[in-house]
Amino acid sequence: MGDIAVVGGGVIGLTCALRLAEAGHRVEVVADLAPGDTVSAVAGGLWFPYLAAPADAVLRWARVSLARFAELAALPGTGVWRREGVVLHRHADPDLSWTAVVPDCRPATAGELPPGVTSGVVCTLPVVDTAAYLAWLAESCAAAGVAVRRAHVTRLGDLPQPVVVVAAGLRSGALLGDPTLEPVRGQVVRLANPGLTRWVVDDDNPAGMTYVIPRGHDVVCGGTADRGATATGLDVEVERAVLDRAVALVPELRDAPVVSRAVGLRPSRPAVRLDRVRHSGRAVISCYGHGGAGVTLSWGCAADVVGLSGP
């Protein structure tokens, strides 16, 4: 099979590269950032189809990823767990479409709901420590023979490979002349884990979207979803508000010390772009615009990329 270049070293790029190599392709990842410096490393790591469309394709991709993460949770060193938690709802008609691909969902009991919350869904989902997981992905790519080159790609025509996969997050738009990509700023703060294992998501919180995701040694607290915002510096006031909401939801976090902080720009688009076209004299497979669901959709989208990689 012909050589393939994958532009982008985040969770989408690495997962595509791994699956392509496993399918027999010779693959080179070309990226200007190490995996731990990408927006993927900022993600809270809970499997959940957030800020991604179209709905039918998203659920199909998410189902594939859900099954793969269940396998990875049984393996040491992947940074993946399966943990129970609750998605809270504060409106009478919440969107429950995602539950169609999640087994064993149940309504939350009254004792599992904080004041002001009308309902909730309890289920067990994958939780990913993104730093450990990205390291595992990179090691898996290396073991599969994927080459990695640190470079800033400005023109696809400069790449020698006959097939290119564009999985460069927000930078994908500039490479392909796509003006529809929009940054959605997210800020998180990570606290030392006081022993929590149960996650909680409260997107409808009137004070601002809130999630608390215990991983291994830390708990990711968020968050924000500021459309069009491009600043990547930490905002002290935003962090204070995030912590106030997180502690109100999970009081056990009140005295937990801060371990780290991060800001990332989610690559949002009206719909995930996953197609194959001719561009700059080569076959170009696009795989970008995953919004806040890059981890969640990664394995499903990578399977489609492999399907598009043939002659």
Coordinates of C-alpha atoms in Angstrom, one line a residue:
M1 CA 0.0 0.0 0.0
G2 CA 1.1 3.6 -0.6
D3 CA 2.7 5.9 1.9
I4 CA 0.4 8.0 4.0
A5 CA 1.1 11.2 5.8
V6 CA -1.0 12.1 8.8
V7 CA -0.9 15.8 9.6
G8 CA -1.6 16.3 13.3
G9 CA -0.3 14.6 16.5
G10 CA -3.3 14.8 18.8
V11 CA -5.7 12.0 19.7
I12 CA -7.4 12.0 16.2
G13 CA -4.1 12.0 14.3
L14 CA -2.4 9.4 16.4
T15 CA -5.5 7.1 16.4
C16 CA -5.8 7.4 12.6
A17 CA -2.1 6.7 12.2
L18 CA -2.2 3.6 14.4
R19 CA -5.2 2.1 12.6
L20 CA -3.7 2.9 9.2
A21 CA -0.4 1.2 10.2
E22 CA -2.3 -1.8 11.6
A23 CA -4.1 -2.0 8.2
G24 CA -0.7 -2.4 6.5
H25 CA 0.1 1.2 5.4
R26 CA 3.4 2.9 5.9
V27 CA 2.5 6.0 7.9
E28 CA 4.3 9.2 8.9
V29 CA 2.8 11.6 11.4
V30 CA 3.9 15.1 10.7
A31 CA 3.1 17.5 13.5
D32 CA 4.6 20.7 15.0
L33 CA 3.5 19.8 18.6
A34 CA 4.2 16.8 20.8
P35 CA 1.0 14.9 21.8
G36 CA 1.1 16.3 25.3
D37 CA 1.1 19.9 24.0
T38 CA -2.0 19.5 21.8
V39 CA -5.6 20.4 22.8
S40 CA -6.2 16.7 23.3
A41 CA -4.2 16.9 26.4
V42 CA -6.5 19.5 27.9
A43 CA -9.6 17.3 27.5
G44 CA -11.4 16.1 30.6
G45 CA -11.3 12.6 29.2
L46 CA -14.9 11.5 29.7
W47 CA -16.4 9.6 26.8
F48 CA -19.3 11.9 25.8
P49 CA -20.4 13.2 22.3
Y50 CA -20.2 16.9 23.1
L51 CA -20.3 19.7 20.5
A52 CA -20.2 17.4 17.5
A53 CA -22.5 16.7 14.5
P54 CA -24.1 15.1 12.5
A55 CA -26.0 13.1 15.1
D56 CA -26.3 9.8 13.3
A57 CA -22.6 9.7 12.3
V58 CA -21.5 10.9 15.8
L59 CA -23.4 8.1 17.5
R60 CA -22.0 5.5 15.1
W61 CA -18.4 6.7 15.7
A62 CA -19.0 7.0 19.4
R63 CA -20.3 3.4 19.6
V64 CA -17.1 2.1 18.0
S65 CA -14.9 4.1 20.4
L66 CA -17.0 3.0 23.4
A67 CA -16.3 -0.6 22.6
R68 CA -12.6 0.0 22.0
F69 CA -12.2 2.0 25.3
A70 CA -13.9 -0.9 27.1
E71 CA -11.1 -3.1 25.8
L72 CA -8.4 -0.7 26.7
A73 CA -9.7 -0.2 30.3
A74 CA -8.9 -3.9 30.9
L75 CA -5.2 -3.3 29.8
P76 CA -2.5 -1.9 32.1
G77 CA -0.8 1.4 31.2
T78 CA -3.5 2.8 28.8
G79 CA -4.8 5.5 31.2
V80 CA -8.4 4.3 30.6
W81 CA -10.9 3.4 33.2
R82 CA -14.6 2.5 33.2
R83 CA -16.4 4.5 35.9
E84 CA -19.9 5.2 37.0
G85 CA -21.3 8.7 37.1
V86 CA -24.3 10.9 36.5
V87 CA -25.4 13.3 33.7
L88 CA -27.6 15.9 35.4
H89 CA -30.6 17.6 33.6
R90 CA -32.3 20.8 34.7
H91 CA -34.9 20.9 31.9
A92 CA -38.0 18.8 31.2
D93 CA -37.0 17.5 27.8
P94 CA -33.2 16.7 27.8
D95 CA -31.4 15.3 24.8
L96 CA -30.9 11.6 25.6
S97 CA -29.9 10.5 22.1
W98 CA -26.5 9.5 23.3
T99 CA -27.9 6.8 25.7
A100 CA -28.9 4.7 22.6
V101 CA -25.3 3.5 22.4
V102 CA -24.6 3.1 26.1
P103 CA -25.7 -0.1 27.9
D104 CA -27.2 -0.2 31.4
C105 CA -28.3 3.4 31.7
R106 CA -30.8 4.1 34.4
P107 CA -32.6 7.1 35.8
A108 CA -30.9 8.8 38.8
T109 CA -32.6 8.4 42.1
A110 CA -33.7 11.4 44.1
G111 CA -30.7 11.0 46.4
E112 CA -28.4 11.2 43.5
L113 CA -29.7 14.6 42.4
P114 CA -28.5 18.0 43.9
P115 CA -31.1 20.7 44.6
G116 CA -32.6 22.3 41.4
V117 CA -31.9 19.3 39.2
T118 CA -35.0 17.7 37.8
S119 CA -33.5 14.4 36.5
G120 CA -30.4 12.6 35.6
V121 CA -28.9 9.5 33.9
V122 CA -26.6 7.2 35.7
C123 CA -24.2 5.0 33.6
T124 CA -20.7 3.6 33.4
L125 CA -18.5 5.3 30.8
P126 CA -14.8 5.4 29.9
V127 CA -12.7 8.0 31.7
V128 CA -9.4 8.7 30.0
D129 CA -6.3 10.3 31.7
T130 CA -5.3 12.1 28.5
A131 CA -1.7 12.5 29.4
A132 CA -1.2 8.8 30.0
Y133 CA -3.4 7.9 27.1
L134 CA -1.6 10.1 24.6
A135 CA 1.7 8.6 25.7
W136 CA 0.2 5.1 25.2
L137 CA -1.0 6.0 21.8
A138 CA 2.4 7.4 20.8
E139 CA 4.1 4.2 22.0
S140 CA 1.6 2.1 20.2
C141 CA 2.2 4.0 17.0
A142 CA 5.9 3.6 17.3
A143 CA 5.5 -0.2 17.9
A144 CA 3.4 -0.4 14.8
G145 CA 6.1 1.3 12.7
V146 CA 4.7 4.8 12.5
A147 CA 7.3 7.4 11.8
V148 CA 7.0 10.8 13.5
R149 CA 8.4 14.1 12.1
R150 CA 8.3 17.4 13.9
A151 CA 7.4 20.0 11.3
H152 CA 5.0 22.9 10.7
V153 CA 3.0 22.0 7.6
T154 CA 1.7 25.1 5.7
R155 CA 1.1 23.5 2.3
L156 CA -0.1 19.9 1.7
G157 CA 1.7 20.1 -1.6
D158 CA 5.0 20.1 0.3
L159 CA 4.4 16.5 1.6
P160 CA 5.8 13.7 -0.6
Q161 CA 3.2 11.1 0.2
P162 CA 0.4 10.4 -2.4
V163 CA -2.2 10.2 0.4
V164 CA -2.5 12.7 3.2
V165 CA -4.8 12.6 6.3
V166 CA -5.6 16.1 7.6
A167 CA -6.2 15.7 11.4
A168 CA -4.8 18.9 12.6
G169 CA -7.6 20.3 14.7
L170 CA -8.1 24.1 14.2
R171 CA -5.2 24.3 11.8
S172 CA -7.0 22.0 9.3
G173 CA -9.1 24.8 8.0
A174 CA -6.1 26.8 6.8
L175 CA -4.6 23.7 5.2
L176 CA -7.8 23.0 3.2
G177 CA -9.3 26.5 2.8
D178 CA -12.2 25.7 5.1
P179 CA -13.5 28.8 6.8
T180 CA -16.1 26.9 8.9
L181 CA -13.9 25.9 11.8
E182 CA -14.4 27.9 15.0
P183 CA -12.4 27.7 18.2
V184 CA -14.4 27.0 21.4
R185 CA -12.2 27.9 24.4
G186 CA -12.1 25.5 27.3
Q187 CA -10.4 26.1 30.7
V188 CA -10.0 23.4 33.3
V189 CA -8.3 23.1 36.7
R190 CA -7.1 19.7 38.0
L191 CA -7.2 19.0 41.8
A192 CA -5.6 16.3 43.8
N193 CA -8.1 13.4 44.1
P194 CA -9.4 13.0 47.6
G195 CA -10.7 9.5 46.8
L196 CA -13.4 10.2 44.3
T197 CA -14.3 7.7 41.6
R198 CA -17.7 8.9 40.5
W199 CA -17.9 11.6 37.7
V200 CA -20.7 14.2 37.3
V201 CA -21.7 16.3 34.3
D202 CA -24.0 19.4 34.8
D203 CA -24.0 21.2 31.5
D204 CA -27.3 23.0 32.3
N205 CA -26.0 24.5 35.5
P206 CA -27.3 28.1 35.5
A207 CA -24.0 29.4 36.8
G208 CA -22.1 27.8 33.9
M209 CA -21.4 24.3 32.5
T210 CA -19.8 22.2 35.2
Y211 CA -18.1 18.8 35.2
V212 CA -16.1 16.9 37.8
I213 CA -14.2 13.9 36.4
P214 CA -12.0 11.8 38.7
R215 CA -9.1 10.1 36.9
G216 CA -6.2 8.5 38.8
H217 CA -4.4 10.9 41.0
D218 CA -6.4 14.0 39.9
V219 CA -9.9 15.3 39.3
V220 CA -10.6 17.5 36.3
C221 CA -12.9 20.3 37.0
G222 CA -14.5 22.4 34.3
G223 CA -15.5 24.2 32.4
T224 CA -16.1 26.7 29.8
A225 CA -17.2 26.7 26.2
D226 CA -16.5 30.2 24.8
R227 CA -17.2 30.2 21.1
G228 CA -14.8 32.3 19.0
A229 CA -12.5 32.9 21.9
T230 CA -8.8 32.5 21.0
A231 CA -6.9 33.4 24.1
T232 CA -5.0 30.5 25.6
G233 CA -3.8 32.2 28.8
L234 CA -5.2 31.2 32.1
D235 CA -8.0 33.4 33.5
V236 CA -7.9 33.6 37.3
E237 CA -11.5 34.7 37.6
V238 CA -12.7 31.9 35.3
E239 CA -10.8 29.4 37.4
R240 CA -12.3 30.7 40.6
A241 CA -15.8 30.4 39.2
V242 CA -15.1 26.9 37.9
L243 CA -13.9 25.8 41.3
D244 CA -16.9 27.4 43.1
R245 CA -19.3 25.4 40.8
A246 CA -17.4 22.2 41.2
V247 CA -17.2 22.4 45.0
A248 CA -20.9 23.2 45.2
L249 CA -21.6 20.1 43.2
V250 CA -19.0 17.9 44.9
P251 CA -18.2 19.2 48.4
E252 CA -15.4 16.7 49.0
L253 CA -13.3 18.8 46.7
R254 CA -13.4 21.9 49.0
D255 CA -9.8 21.5 50.4
A256 CA -8.2 19.6 47.5
P257 CA -5.1 21.3 46.3
V258 CA -4.6 22.4 42.7
V259 CA -2.3 20.0 40.7
S260 CA -2.3 21.7 37.4
R261 CA -4.3 24.0 35.0
A262 CA -4.9 24.1 31.3
V263 CA -6.6 26.0 28.5
G264 CA -7.4 24.6 25.1
L265 CA -9.3 25.6 21.9
R266 CA -11.7 22.9 20.7
P267 CA -12.0 22.6 16.9
S268 CA -15.7 23.2 16.3
R269 CA -17.5 22.9 13.0
P270 CA -21.2 22.6 11.9
A271 CA -20.4 19.0 11.2
V272 CA -17.3 16.8 11.5
R273 CA -15.5 16.6 8.2
L274 CA -14.6 13.1 7.2
D275 CA -14.2 12.7 3.4
R276 CA -11.7 12.1 0.6
V277 CA -11.0 14.6 -2.1
R278 CA -8.2 15.5 -4.5
H279 CA -6.1 18.4 -3.3
S280 CA -2.6 19.6 -4.3
G281 CA -2.2 16.7 -6.6
R282 CA -2.8 14.0 -4.0
A283 CA -5.6 12.2 -2.2
V284 CA -6.6 14.0 0.9
I285 CA -8.7 12.5 3.7
S286 CA -10.1 15.0 6.0
C287 CA -10.8 14.1 9.7
Y288 CA -11.4 17.2 11.8
G289 CA -14.0 19.4 13.4
H290 CA -14.7 17.1 16.4
G291 CA -15.6 19.9 18.8
G292 CA -15.4 18.6 22.4
A293 CA -15.6 15.0 21.3
G294 CA -12.2 14.2 19.9
V295 CA -11.5 11.4 22.4
T296 CA -15.0 10.1 22.2
L297 CA -15.1 9.8 18.4
S298 CA -11.5 8.9 17.8
W299 CA -11.7 5.2 17.1
G300 CA -14.9 5.3 15.1
C301 CA -13.5 8.1 12.9
A302 CA -10.2 6.3 12.5
A303 CA -12.0 3.2 11.2
D304 CA -13.7 5.4 8.5
V305 CA -10.3 6.9 7.6
V306 CA -8.9 3.4 7.0
G307 CA -11.9 2.7 4.8
L308 CA -11.2 5.8 2.7
S309 CA -7.4 5.0 2.4
G310 CA -7.6 2.4 -0.3
P311 CA -7.0 3.1 -4.0

